[in-house]
């Protein structure tokens, strides 16, 4: 049975109460905290840096932190996130002049490494580097903003990635990010994903009046995944 992991994206959390928000989603059964790092160059938005990652570690968070770097260039900031407490660091092939070198740098810094694929980015970037990858992240929206709708063509890319991973024999997570909701998470899992990033699908859909709101949403996602 696949060990499915749910990774709430703090991009959609209440930043005025970030430590509390993260504590609550983890207590509700989330597995990984997903960091969307945007630089207003590679993508048209500006979000968070290593200081926020470090602050959550100092807050006492011990769960895995999955840092998705939507920045260009990537090499300069990799050591900063590693020092701040990142578990995974993933980047877009377009953000590095030397993909192999960047993947090696992440591992040298003691983190798990990964590549991120935009809707139109070809999977051929995986050629020759699968032995240096711990995670493949498929974007089911165009990067830059939360709350976007799932792009259906991502299903075919997930299936292709799943075959590449299975054929390789390497232990690689297959993550999906963008438009993941309770009503489509089962279909996404059946296409091959095992790790699910959800921002507005968790933080945005939870009812503020419900004291167990994150338990409710994550519980519904778990129930849907149990049917795979």
mmCIF file with all atom_site columns, C-alpha atoms in Angstrom:
data_model
loop_
_atom_site.group_PDB
_atom_site.id
_atom_site.type_symbol
_atom_site.label_atom_id
_atom_site.label_alt_id
_atom_site.label_comp_id
_atom_site.label_asym_id
_atom_site.label_entity_id
_atom_site.label_seq_id
_atom_site.pdbx_PDB_ins_code
_atom_site.Cartn_x
_atom_site.Cartn_y
_atom_site.Cartn_z
_atom_site.occupancy
_atom_site.B_iso_or_equiv
_atom_site.pdbx_formal_charge
_atom_site.auth_seq_id
_atom_site.auth_comp_id
_atom_site.auth_asym_id
_atom_site.auth_atom_id
_atom_site.pdbx_PDB_model_num
ATOM 1   C CA . UNK A 1 1   ? 0.000   0.000  0.000   1.00 0.00 ? 1   UNK A CA 1
ATOM 2   C CA . UNK A 1 2   ? 1.334   3.448  -0.950  1.00 0.00 ? 2   UNK A CA 1
ATOM 3   C CA . UNK A 1 3   ? 2.359   5.671  1.929   1.00 0.00 ? 3   UNK A CA 1
ATOM 4   C CA . UNK A 1 4   ? 0.542   8.843  0.927   1.00 0.00 ? 4   UNK A CA 1
ATOM 5   C CA . UNK A 1 5   ? 1.784   12.140 2.377   1.00 0.00 ? 5   UNK A CA 1
ATOM 6   C CA . UNK A 1 6   ? -0.140  15.402 2.675   1.00 0.00 ? 6   UNK A CA 1
ATOM 7   C CA . UNK A 1 7   ? 1.893   18.612 2.484   1.00 0.00 ? 7   UNK A CA 1
ATOM 8   C CA . UNK A 1 8   ? 0.006   21.820 3.323   1.00 0.00 ? 8   UNK A CA 1
ATOM 9   C CA . UNK A 1 9   ? 1.462   24.871 1.594   1.00 0.00 ? 9   UNK A CA 1
ATOM 10  C CA . UNK A 1 10  ? 1.924   27.688 4.065   1.00 0.00 ? 10  UNK A CA 1
ATOM 11  C CA . UNK A 1 11  ? 1.539   30.183 1.201   1.00 0.00 ? 11  UNK A CA 1
ATOM 12  C CA . UNK A 1 12  ? -2.201  30.007 1.941   1.00 0.00 ? 12  UNK A CA 1
ATOM 13  C CA . UNK A 1 13  ? -1.873  30.117 5.736   1.00 0.00 ? 13  UNK A CA 1
ATOM 14  C CA . UNK A 1 14  ? -2.489  33.117 7.978   1.00 0.00 ? 14  UNK A CA 1
ATOM 15  C CA . UNK A 1 15  ? 1.025   34.575 8.290   1.00 0.00 ? 15  UNK A CA 1
ATOM 16  C CA . UNK A 1 16  ? 0.059   36.562 11.362  1.00 0.00 ? 16  UNK A CA 1
ATOM 17  C CA . UNK A 1 17  ? -0.443  33.218 13.126  1.00 0.00 ? 17  UNK A CA 1
ATOM 18  C CA . UNK A 1 18  ? 1.998   31.064 11.156  1.00 0.00 ? 18  UNK A CA 1
ATOM 19  C CA . UNK A 1 19  ? 3.438   29.005 14.009  1.00 0.00 ? 19  UNK A CA 1
ATOM 20  C CA . UNK A 1 20  ? -0.041  28.238 15.305  1.00 0.00 ? 20  UNK A CA 1
ATOM 21  C CA . UNK A 1 21  ? -1.344  27.416 11.819  1.00 0.00 ? 21  UNK A CA 1
ATOM 22  C CA . UNK A 1 22  ? 1.504   24.974 11.190  1.00 0.00 ? 22  UNK A CA 1
ATOM 23  C CA . UNK A 1 23  ? 1.037   23.355 14.612  1.00 0.00 ? 23  UNK A CA 1
ATOM 24  C CA . UNK A 1 24  ? -2.652  22.813 13.856  1.00 0.00 ? 24  UNK A CA 1
ATOM 25  C CA . UNK A 1 25  ? -2.263  21.236 10.411  1.00 0.00 ? 25  UNK A CA 1
ATOM 26  C CA . UNK A 1 26  ? 0.434   18.884 11.711  1.00 0.00 ? 26  UNK A CA 1
ATOM 27  C CA . UNK A 1 27  ? -1.736  17.923 14.680  1.00 0.00 ? 27  UNK A CA 1
ATOM 28  C CA . UNK A 1 28  ? -4.540  17.258 12.176  1.00 0.00 ? 28  UNK A CA 1
ATOM 29  C CA . UNK A 1 29  ? -2.416  14.668 10.395  1.00 0.00 ? 29  UNK A CA 1
ATOM 30  C CA . UNK A 1 30  ? -0.371  16.530 7.792   1.00 0.00 ? 30  UNK A CA 1
ATOM 31  C CA . UNK A 1 31  ? 3.038   15.004 7.090   1.00 0.00 ? 31  UNK A CA 1
ATOM 32  C CA . UNK A 1 32  ? 5.160   17.693 5.463   1.00 0.00 ? 32  UNK A CA 1
ATOM 33  C CA . UNK A 1 33  ? 5.197   21.494 5.516   1.00 0.00 ? 33  UNK A CA 1
ATOM 34  C CA . UNK A 1 34  ? 5.524   22.906 1.988   1.00 0.00 ? 34  UNK A CA 1
ATOM 35  C CA . UNK A 1 35  ? 7.406   26.179 1.474   1.00 0.00 ? 35  UNK A CA 1
ATOM 36  C CA . UNK A 1 36  ? 6.724   28.140 -1.725  1.00 0.00 ? 36  UNK A CA 1
ATOM 37  C CA . UNK A 1 37  ? 9.751   30.366 -2.264  1.00 0.00 ? 37  UNK A CA 1
ATOM 38  C CA . UNK A 1 38  ? 9.256   33.001 -4.993  1.00 0.00 ? 38  UNK A CA 1
ATOM 39  C CA . UNK A 1 39  ? 11.705  35.719 -6.025  1.00 0.00 ? 39  UNK A CA 1
ATOM 40  C CA . UNK A 1 40  ? 9.683   38.053 -8.292  1.00 0.00 ? 40  UNK A CA 1
ATOM 41  C CA . UNK A 1 41  ? 12.119  37.184 -11.094 1.00 0.00 ? 41  UNK A CA 1
ATOM 42  C CA . UNK A 1 42  ? 11.563  33.571 -12.061 1.00 0.00 ? 42  UNK A CA 1
ATOM 43  C CA . UNK A 1 43  ? 7.889   33.936 -11.085 1.00 0.00 ? 43  UNK A CA 1
ATOM 44  C CA . UNK A 1 44  ? 5.801   37.119 -10.744 1.00 0.00 ? 44  UNK A CA 1
ATOM 45  C CA . UNK A 1 45  ? 5.422   37.021 -6.965  1.00 0.00 ? 45  UNK A CA 1
ATOM 46  C CA . UNK A 1 46  ? 7.551   37.518 -3.863  1.00 0.00 ? 46  UNK A CA 1
ATOM 47  C CA . UNK A 1 47  ? 7.076   35.306 -0.821  1.00 0.00 ? 47  UNK A CA 1
ATOM 48  C CA . UNK A 1 48  ? 9.327   33.913 1.911   1.00 0.00 ? 48  UNK A CA 1
ATOM 49  C CA . UNK A 1 49  ? 12.980  33.173 2.551   1.00 0.00 ? 49  UNK A CA 1
ATOM 50  C CA . UNK A 1 50  ? 15.180  31.113 4.870   1.00 0.00 ? 50  UNK A CA 1
ATOM 51  C CA . UNK A 1 51  ? 14.369  33.219 7.946   1.00 0.00 ? 51  UNK A CA 1
ATOM 52  C CA . UNK A 1 52  ? 10.796  31.908 7.973   1.00 0.00 ? 52  UNK A CA 1
ATOM 53  C CA . UNK A 1 53  ? 12.051  28.340 7.707   1.00 0.00 ? 53  UNK A CA 1
ATOM 54  C CA . UNK A 1 54  ? 14.465  28.946 10.562  1.00 0.00 ? 54  UNK A CA 1
ATOM 55  C CA . UNK A 1 55  ? 11.754  30.605 12.649  1.00 0.00 ? 55  UNK A CA 1
ATOM 56  C CA . UNK A 1 56  ? 9.486   27.565 12.393  1.00 0.00 ? 56  UNK A CA 1
ATOM 57  C CA . UNK A 1 57  ? 12.333  25.282 13.454  1.00 0.00 ? 57  UNK A CA 1
ATOM 58  C CA . UNK A 1 58  ? 12.979  27.550 16.442  1.00 0.00 ? 58  UNK A CA 1
ATOM 59  C CA . UNK A 1 59  ? 9.235   27.462 17.137  1.00 0.00 ? 59  UNK A CA 1
ATOM 60  C CA . UNK A 1 60  ? 9.708   23.733 17.702  1.00 0.00 ? 60  UNK A CA 1
ATOM 61  C CA . UNK A 1 61  ? 8.477   22.226 14.444  1.00 0.00 ? 61  UNK A CA 1
ATOM 62  C CA . UNK A 1 62  ? 10.158  18.879 13.764  1.00 0.00 ? 62  UNK A CA 1
ATOM 63  C CA . UNK A 1 63  ? 8.207   17.748 10.672  1.00 0.00 ? 63  UNK A CA 1
ATOM 64  C CA . UNK A 1 64  ? 9.864   17.618 7.257   1.00 0.00 ? 64  UNK A CA 1
ATOM 65  C CA . UNK A 1 65  ? 10.057  20.960 5.438   1.00 0.00 ? 65  UNK A CA 1
ATOM 66  C CA . UNK A 1 66  ? 9.737   20.765 1.665   1.00 0.00 ? 66  UNK A CA 1
ATOM 67  C CA . UNK A 1 67  ? 11.265  23.908 0.128   1.00 0.00 ? 67  UNK A CA 1
ATOM 68  C CA . UNK A 1 68  ? 10.059  24.533 -3.436  1.00 0.00 ? 68  UNK A CA 1
ATOM 69  C CA . UNK A 1 69  ? 12.358  27.166 -4.908  1.00 0.00 ? 69  UNK A CA 1
ATOM 70  C CA . UNK A 1 70  ? 10.799  29.239 -7.673  1.00 0.00 ? 70  UNK A CA 1
ATOM 71  C CA . UNK A 1 71  ? 13.939  31.346 -7.960  1.00 0.00 ? 71  UNK A CA 1
ATOM 72  C CA . UNK A 1 72  ? 16.698  31.978 -10.468 1.00 0.00 ? 72  UNK A CA 1
ATOM 73  C CA . UNK A 1 73  ? 19.569  31.345 -9.965  1.00 0.00 ? 73  UNK A CA 1
ATOM 74  C CA . UNK A 1 74  ? 19.187  28.648 -7.315  1.00 0.00 ? 74  UNK A CA 1
ATOM 75  C CA . UNK A 1 75  ? 22.712  27.770 -6.165  1.00 0.00 ? 75  UNK A CA 1
ATOM 76  C CA . UNK A 1 76  ? 23.316  30.897 -4.091  1.00 0.00 ? 76  UNK A CA 1
ATOM 77  C CA . UNK A 1 77  ? 20.368  30.287 -1.756  1.00 0.00 ? 77  UNK A CA 1
ATOM 78  C CA . UNK A 1 78  ? 20.521  26.486 -1.397  1.00 0.00 ? 78  UNK A CA 1
ATOM 79  C CA . UNK A 1 79  ? 23.002  26.570 1.534   1.00 0.00 ? 79  UNK A CA 1
ATOM 80  C CA . UNK A 1 80  ? 20.871  29.188 3.319   1.00 0.00 ? 80  UNK A CA 1
ATOM 81  C CA . UNK A 1 81  ? 17.773  26.977 3.283   1.00 0.00 ? 81  UNK A CA 1
ATOM 82  C CA . UNK A 1 82  ? 19.795  23.924 4.274   1.00 0.00 ? 82  UNK A CA 1
ATOM 83  C CA . UNK A 1 83  ? 21.177  25.811 7.273   1.00 0.00 ? 83  UNK A CA 1
ATOM 84  C CA . UNK A 1 84  ? 17.665  27.067 8.115   1.00 0.00 ? 84  UNK A CA 1
ATOM 85  C CA . UNK A 1 85  ? 16.342  23.506 8.483   1.00 0.00 ? 85  UNK A CA 1
ATOM 86  C CA . UNK A 1 86  ? 15.011  22.386 5.097   1.00 0.00 ? 86  UNK A CA 1
ATOM 87  C CA . UNK A 1 87  ? 14.501  18.645 4.566   1.00 0.00 ? 87  UNK A CA 1
ATOM 88  C CA . UNK A 1 88  ? 13.814  18.689 0.822   1.00 0.00 ? 88  UNK A CA 1
ATOM 89  C CA . UNK A 1 89  ? 14.968  21.385 -1.588  1.00 0.00 ? 89  UNK A CA 1
ATOM 90  C CA . UNK A 1 90  ? 13.461  21.268 -5.069  1.00 0.00 ? 90  UNK A CA 1
ATOM 91  C CA . UNK A 1 91  ? 14.048  23.642 -7.970  1.00 0.00 ? 91  UNK A CA 1
ATOM 92  C CA . UNK A 1 92  ? 12.990  24.185 -11.567 1.00 0.00 ? 92  UNK A CA 1
ATOM 93  C CA . UNK A 1 93  ? 15.395  23.111 -14.350 1.00 0.00 ? 93  UNK A CA 1
ATOM 94  C CA . UNK A 1 94  ? 14.994  26.594 -15.822 1.00 0.00 ? 94  UNK A CA 1
ATOM 95  C CA . UNK A 1 95  ? 16.461  28.055 -12.606 1.00 0.00 ? 95  UNK A CA 1
ATOM 96  C CA . UNK A 1 96  ? 19.868  26.392 -12.937 1.00 0.00 ? 96  UNK A CA 1
ATOM 97  C CA . UNK A 1 97  ? 22.549  26.553 -15.603 1.00 0.00 ? 97  UNK A CA 1
ATOM 98  C CA . UNK A 1 98  ? 23.919  23.212 -14.373 1.00 0.00 ? 98  UNK A CA 1
ATOM 99  C CA . UNK A 1 99  ? 21.171  20.926 -13.043 1.00 0.00 ? 99  UNK A CA 1
ATOM 100 C CA . UNK A 1 100 ? 23.513  18.125 -12.020 1.00 0.00 ? 100 UNK A CA 1
ATOM 101 C CA . UNK A 1 101 ? 25.687  20.537 -10.032 1.00 0.00 ? 101 UNK A CA 1
ATOM 102 C CA . UNK A 1 102 ? 22.695  22.064 -8.239  1.00 0.00 ? 102 UNK A CA 1
ATOM 103 C CA . UNK A 1 103 ? 21.349  18.637 -7.281  1.00 0.00 ? 103 UNK A CA 1
ATOM 104 C CA . UNK A 1 104 ? 24.761  17.658 -5.939  1.00 0.00 ? 104 UNK A CA 1
ATOM 105 C CA . UNK A 1 105 ? 24.962  20.912 -3.951  1.00 0.00 ? 105 UNK A CA 1
ATOM 106 C CA . UNK A 1 106 ? 21.645  20.184 -2.237  1.00 0.00 ? 106 UNK A CA 1
ATOM 107 C CA . UNK A 1 107 ? 22.827  16.749 -1.143  1.00 0.00 ? 107 UNK A CA 1
ATOM 108 C CA . UNK A 1 108 ? 26.215  18.077 -0.070  1.00 0.00 ? 108 UNK A CA 1
ATOM 109 C CA . UNK A 1 109 ? 24.341  20.440 2.235   1.00 0.00 ? 109 UNK A CA 1
ATOM 110 C CA . UNK A 1 110 ? 22.614  17.461 3.866   1.00 0.00 ? 110 UNK A CA 1
ATOM 111 C CA . UNK A 1 111 ? 19.192  17.831 2.258   1.00 0.00 ? 111 UNK A CA 1
ATOM 112 C CA . UNK A 1 112 ? 17.126  15.688 -0.095  1.00 0.00 ? 112 UNK A CA 1
ATOM 113 C CA . UNK A 1 113 ? 17.030  16.997 -3.651  1.00 0.00 ? 113 UNK A CA 1
ATOM 114 C CA . UNK A 1 114 ? 14.429  17.293 -6.353  1.00 0.00 ? 114 UNK A CA 1
ATOM 115 C CA . UNK A 1 115 ? 13.335  18.764 -9.667  1.00 0.00 ? 115 UNK A CA 1
ATOM 116 C CA . UNK A 1 116 ? 10.107  20.645 -10.378 1.00 0.00 ? 116 UNK A CA 1
ATOM 117 C CA . UNK A 1 117 ? 8.282   20.508 -13.702 1.00 0.00 ? 117 UNK A CA 1
ATOM 118 C CA . UNK A 1 118 ? 5.983   23.278 -14.904 1.00 0.00 ? 118 UNK A CA 1
ATOM 119 C CA . UNK A 1 119 ? 3.010   22.264 -17.072 1.00 0.00 ? 119 UNK A CA 1
ATOM 120 C CA . UNK A 1 120 ? 5.036   22.740 -20.280 1.00 0.00 ? 120 UNK A CA 1
ATOM 121 C CA . UNK A 1 121 ? 8.479   21.658 -19.030 1.00 0.00 ? 121 UNK A CA 1
ATOM 122 C CA . UNK A 1 122 ? 9.606   18.364 -20.631 1.00 0.00 ? 122 UNK A CA 1
ATOM 123 C CA . UNK A 1 123 ? 10.530  15.410 -18.447 1.00 0.00 ? 123 UNK A CA 1
ATOM 124 C CA . UNK A 1 124 ? 13.727  14.917 -20.470 1.00 0.00 ? 124 UNK A CA 1
ATOM 125 C CA . UNK A 1 125 ? 15.488  17.012 -17.798 1.00 0.00 ? 125 UNK A CA 1
ATOM 126 C CA . UNK A 1 126 ? 15.396  13.845 -15.684 1.00 0.00 ? 126 UNK A CA 1
ATOM 127 C CA . UNK A 1 127 ? 17.752  12.088 -18.084 1.00 0.00 ? 127 UNK A CA 1
ATOM 128 C CA . UNK A 1 128 ? 21.113  11.329 -16.494 1.00 0.00 ? 128 UNK A CA 1
ATOM 129 C CA . UNK A 1 129 ? 20.264  12.728 -13.022 1.00 0.00 ? 129 UNK A CA 1
ATOM 130 C CA . UNK A 1 130 ? 17.772  10.264 -11.531 1.00 0.00 ? 130 UNK A CA 1
ATOM 131 C CA . UNK A 1 131 ? 20.472  8.918  -9.213  1.00 0.00 ? 131 UNK A CA 1
ATOM 132 C CA . UNK A 1 132 ? 20.689  12.369 -7.597  1.00 0.00 ? 132 UNK A CA 1
ATOM 133 C CA . UNK A 1 133 ? 16.944  12.919 -7.132  1.00 0.00 ? 133 UNK A CA 1
ATOM 134 C CA . UNK A 1 134 ? 14.798  12.177 -4.081  1.00 0.00 ? 134 UNK A CA 1
ATOM 135 C CA . UNK A 1 135 ? 11.652  13.968 -5.238  1.00 0.00 ? 135 UNK A CA 1
ATOM 136 C CA . UNK A 1 136 ? 9.954   14.903 -8.501  1.00 0.00 ? 136 UNK A CA 1
ATOM 137 C CA . UNK A 1 137 ? 7.384   17.681 -8.198  1.00 0.00 ? 137 UNK A CA 1
ATOM 138 C CA . UNK A 1 138 ? 4.826   18.026 -10.984 1.00 0.00 ? 138 UNK A CA 1
ATOM 139 C CA . UNK A 1 139 ? 3.134   21.412 -11.170 1.00 0.00 ? 139 UNK A CA 1
ATOM 140 C CA . UNK A 1 140 ? -0.545  21.163 -12.046 1.00 0.00 ? 140 UNK A CA 1
ATOM 141 C CA . UNK A 1 141 ? -0.779  24.969 -12.250 1.00 0.00 ? 141 UNK A CA 1
ATOM 142 C CA . UNK A 1 142 ? 1.618   27.574 -13.582 1.00 0.00 ? 142 UNK A CA 1
ATOM 143 C CA . UNK A 1 143 ? 3.818   28.698 -10.686 1.00 0.00 ? 143 UNK A CA 1
ATOM 144 C CA . UNK A 1 144 ? 3.500   32.078 -9.034  1.00 0.00 ? 144 UNK A CA 1
ATOM 145 C CA . UNK A 1 145 ? 0.177   32.232 -7.211  1.00 0.00 ? 145 UNK A CA 1
ATOM 146 C CA . UNK A 1 146 ? -1.979  30.070 -4.957  1.00 0.00 ? 146 UNK A CA 1
ATOM 147 C CA . UNK A 1 147 ? -5.629  29.255 -5.539  1.00 0.00 ? 147 UNK A CA 1
ATOM 148 C CA . UNK A 1 148 ? -5.381  28.270 -9.214  1.00 0.00 ? 148 UNK A CA 1
ATOM 149 C CA . UNK A 1 149 ? -7.372  25.478 -10.880 1.00 0.00 ? 149 UNK A CA 1
ATOM 150 C CA . UNK A 1 150 ? -5.862  22.071 -11.621 1.00 0.00 ? 150 UNK A CA 1
ATOM 151 C CA . UNK A 1 151 ? -4.601  21.672 -15.222 1.00 0.00 ? 151 UNK A CA 1
ATOM 152 C CA . UNK A 1 152 ? -5.930  18.283 -16.452 1.00 0.00 ? 152 UNK A CA 1
ATOM 153 C CA . UNK A 1 153 ? -2.877  17.537 -18.643 1.00 0.00 ? 153 UNK A CA 1
ATOM 154 C CA . UNK A 1 154 ? -0.888  17.100 -15.417 1.00 0.00 ? 154 UNK A CA 1
ATOM 155 C CA . UNK A 1 155 ? -2.480  13.650 -15.079 1.00 0.00 ? 155 UNK A CA 1
ATOM 156 C CA . UNK A 1 156 ? -0.617  12.377 -18.140 1.00 0.00 ? 156 UNK A CA 1
ATOM 157 C CA . UNK A 1 157 ? 2.635   13.881 -16.849 1.00 0.00 ? 157 UNK A CA 1
ATOM 158 C CA . UNK A 1 158 ? 2.105   12.157 -13.493 1.00 0.00 ? 158 UNK A CA 1
ATOM 159 C CA . UNK A 1 159 ? 1.610   8.800  -15.217 1.00 0.00 ? 159 UNK A CA 1
ATOM 160 C CA . UNK A 1 160 ? 4.768   9.345  -17.261 1.00 0.00 ? 160 UNK A CA 1
ATOM 161 C CA . UNK A 1 161 ? 6.721   10.271 -14.127 1.00 0.00 ? 161 UNK A CA 1
ATOM 162 C CA . UNK A 1 162 ? 5.421   7.250  -12.253 1.00 0.00 ? 162 UNK A CA 1
ATOM 163 C CA . UNK A 1 163 ? 6.666   4.969  -15.045 1.00 0.00 ? 163 UNK A CA 1
ATOM 164 C CA . UNK A 1 164 ? 10.078  6.689  -15.070 1.00 0.00 ? 164 UNK A CA 1
ATOM 165 C CA . UNK A 1 165 ? 10.412  6.251  -11.306 1.00 0.00 ? 165 UNK A CA 1
ATOM 166 C CA . UNK A 1 166 ? 9.251   2.635  -11.305 1.00 0.00 ? 166 UNK A CA 1
ATOM 167 C CA . UNK A 1 167 ? 11.545  1.729  -14.191 1.00 0.00 ? 167 UNK A CA 1
ATOM 168 C CA . UNK A 1 168 ? 14.522  3.436  -12.533 1.00 0.00 ? 168 UNK A CA 1
ATOM 169 C CA . UNK A 1 169 ? 14.415  1.397  -9.343  1.00 0.00 ? 169 UNK A CA 1
ATOM 170 C CA . UNK A 1 170 ? 15.264  4.502  -7.287  1.00 0.00 ? 170 UNK A CA 1
ATOM 171 C CA . UNK A 1 171 ? 13.310  5.559  -4.193  1.00 0.00 ? 171 UNK A CA 1
ATOM 172 C CA . UNK A 1 172 ? 11.852  8.847  -5.443  1.00 0.00 ? 172 UNK A CA 1
ATOM 173 C CA . UNK A 1 173 ? 8.773   10.679 -4.139  1.00 0.00 ? 173 UNK A CA 1
ATOM 174 C CA . UNK A 1 174 ? 6.295   11.906 -6.740  1.00 0.00 ? 174 UNK A CA 1
ATOM 175 C CA . UNK A 1 175 ? 4.696   15.126 -5.560  1.00 0.00 ? 175 UNK A CA 1
ATOM 176 C CA . UNK A 1 176 ? 1.874   17.160 -7.108  1.00 0.00 ? 176 UNK A CA 1
ATOM 177 C CA . UNK A 1 177 ? 1.242   20.860 -6.509  1.00 0.00 ? 177 UNK A CA 1
ATOM 178 C CA . UNK A 1 178 ? -1.643  23.013 -7.703  1.00 0.00 ? 178 UNK A CA 1
ATOM 179 C CA . UNK A 1 179 ? -5.407  22.758 -7.410  1.00 0.00 ? 179 UNK A CA 1
ATOM 180 C CA . UNK A 1 180 ? -5.351  19.659 -5.200  1.00 0.00 ? 180 UNK A CA 1
ATOM 181 C CA . UNK A 1 181 ? -8.705  19.311 -3.419  1.00 0.00 ? 181 UNK A CA 1
ATOM 182 C CA . UNK A 1 182 ? -10.751 16.709 -1.585  1.00 0.00 ? 182 UNK A CA 1
ATOM 183 C CA . UNK A 1 183 ? -12.755 16.007 -4.742  1.00 0.00 ? 183 UNK A CA 1
ATOM 184 C CA . UNK A 1 184 ? -9.770  15.253 -7.024  1.00 0.00 ? 184 UNK A CA 1
ATOM 185 C CA . UNK A 1 185 ? -7.078  13.871 -4.720  1.00 0.00 ? 185 UNK A CA 1
ATOM 186 C CA . UNK A 1 186 ? -8.110  10.250 -5.302  1.00 0.00 ? 186 UNK A CA 1
ATOM 187 C CA . UNK A 1 187 ? -7.859  10.581 -9.102  1.00 0.00 ? 187 UNK A CA 1
ATOM 188 C CA . UNK A 1 188 ? -4.489  12.308 -8.735  1.00 0.00 ? 188 UNK A CA 1
ATOM 189 C CA . UNK A 1 189 ? -3.220  9.450  -6.550  1.00 0.00 ? 189 UNK A CA 1
ATOM 190 C CA . UNK A 1 190 ? -4.439  6.904  -9.071  1.00 0.00 ? 190 UNK A CA 1
ATOM 191 C CA . UNK A 1 191 ? -2.336  8.701  -11.712 1.00 0.00 ? 191 UNK A CA 1
ATOM 192 C CA . UNK A 1 192 ? 0.767   8.008  -9.620  1.00 0.00 ? 192 UNK A CA 1
ATOM 193 C CA . UNK A 1 193 ? 1.300   10.803 -7.087  1.00 0.00 ? 193 UNK A CA 1
ATOM 194 C CA . UNK A 1 194 ? 2.191   9.859  -3.521  1.00 0.00 ? 194 UNK A CA 1
ATOM 195 C CA . UNK A 1 195 ? 2.732   13.324 -1.985  1.00 0.00 ? 195 UNK A CA 1
ATOM 196 C CA . UNK A 1 196 ? 0.097   16.049 -2.226  1.00 0.00 ? 196 UNK A CA 1
ATOM 197 C CA . UNK A 1 197 ? 0.658   19.774 -1.799  1.00 0.00 ? 197 UNK A CA 1
ATOM 198 C CA . UNK A 1 198 ? -2.519  21.660 -0.918  1.00 0.00 ? 198 UNK A CA 1
ATOM 199 C CA . UNK A 1 199 ? -2.635  25.319 0.016   1.00 0.00 ? 199 UNK A CA 1
ATOM 200 C CA . UNK A 1 200 ? -6.066  26.814 -0.499  1.00 0.00 ? 200 UNK A CA 1
ATOM 201 C CA . UNK A 1 201 ? -7.407  23.226 -0.572  1.00 0.00 ? 201 UNK A CA 1
ATOM 202 C CA . UNK A 1 202 ? -6.602  23.031 3.155   1.00 0.00 ? 202 UNK A CA 1
ATOM 203 C CA . UNK A 1 203 ? -6.240  26.546 4.530   1.00 0.00 ? 203 UNK A CA 1
ATOM 204 C CA . UNK A 1 204 ? -8.753  28.166 2.178   1.00 0.00 ? 204 UNK A CA 1
ATOM 205 C CA . UNK A 1 205 ? -11.505 25.544 2.408   1.00 0.00 ? 205 UNK A CA 1
ATOM 206 C CA . UNK A 1 206 ? -11.482 25.165 6.182   1.00 0.00 ? 206 UNK A CA 1
ATOM 207 C CA . UNK A 1 207 ? -14.346 26.882 7.990   1.00 0.00 ? 207 UNK A CA 1
ATOM 208 C CA . UNK A 1 208 ? -13.004 29.431 10.487  1.00 0.00 ? 208 UNK A CA 1
ATOM 209 C CA . UNK A 1 209 ? -15.926 28.685 12.794  1.00 0.00 ? 209 UNK A CA 1
ATOM 210 C CA . UNK A 1 210 ? -14.976 25.001 13.006  1.00 0.00 ? 210 UNK A CA 1
ATOM 211 C CA . UNK A 1 211 ? -12.413 24.456 15.803  1.00 0.00 ? 211 UNK A CA 1
ATOM 212 C CA . UNK A 1 212 ? -11.459 21.149 14.160  1.00 0.00 ? 212 UNK A CA 1
ATOM 213 C CA . UNK A 1 213 ? -11.391 22.610 10.656  1.00 0.00 ? 213 UNK A CA 1
ATOM 214 C CA . UNK A 1 214 ? -8.020  21.190 9.619   1.00 0.00 ? 214 UNK A CA 1
ATOM 215 C CA . UNK A 1 215 ? -8.878  17.765 11.025  1.00 0.00 ? 215 UNK A CA 1
ATOM 216 C CA . UNK A 1 216 ? -12.015 17.833 8.878   1.00 0.00 ? 216 UNK A CA 1
ATOM 217 C CA . UNK A 1 217 ? -10.294 18.731 5.589   1.00 0.00 ? 217 UNK A CA 1
ATOM 218 C CA . UNK A 1 218 ? -7.271  16.466 6.051   1.00 0.00 ? 218 UNK A CA 1
ATOM 219 C CA . UNK A 1 219 ? -9.528  13.661 7.263   1.00 0.00 ? 219 UNK A CA 1
ATOM 220 C CA . UNK A 1 220 ? -11.593 13.956 4.081   1.00 0.00 ? 220 UNK A CA 1
ATOM 221 C CA . UNK A 1 221 ? -8.418  13.798 1.990   1.00 0.00 ? 221 UNK A CA 1
ATOM 222 C CA . UNK A 1 222 ? -7.256  10.689 3.887   1.00 0.00 ? 222 UNK A CA 1
ATOM 223 C CA . UNK A 1 223 ? -10.641 9.057  3.357   1.00 0.00 ? 223 UNK A CA 1
ATOM 224 C CA . UNK A 1 224 ? -10.442 9.712  -0.396  1.00 0.00 ? 224 UNK A CA 1
ATOM 225 C CA . UNK A 1 225 ? -6.895  8.341  -0.562  1.00 0.00 ? 225 UNK A CA 1
ATOM 226 C CA . UNK A 1 226 ? -7.950  5.213  1.319   1.00 0.00 ? 226 UNK A CA 1
ATOM 227 C CA . UNK A 1 227 ? -10.115 4.315  -1.705  1.00 0.00 ? 227 UNK A CA 1
ATOM 228 C CA . UNK A 1 228 ? -7.144  4.198  -4.111  1.00 0.00 ? 228 UNK A CA 1
#
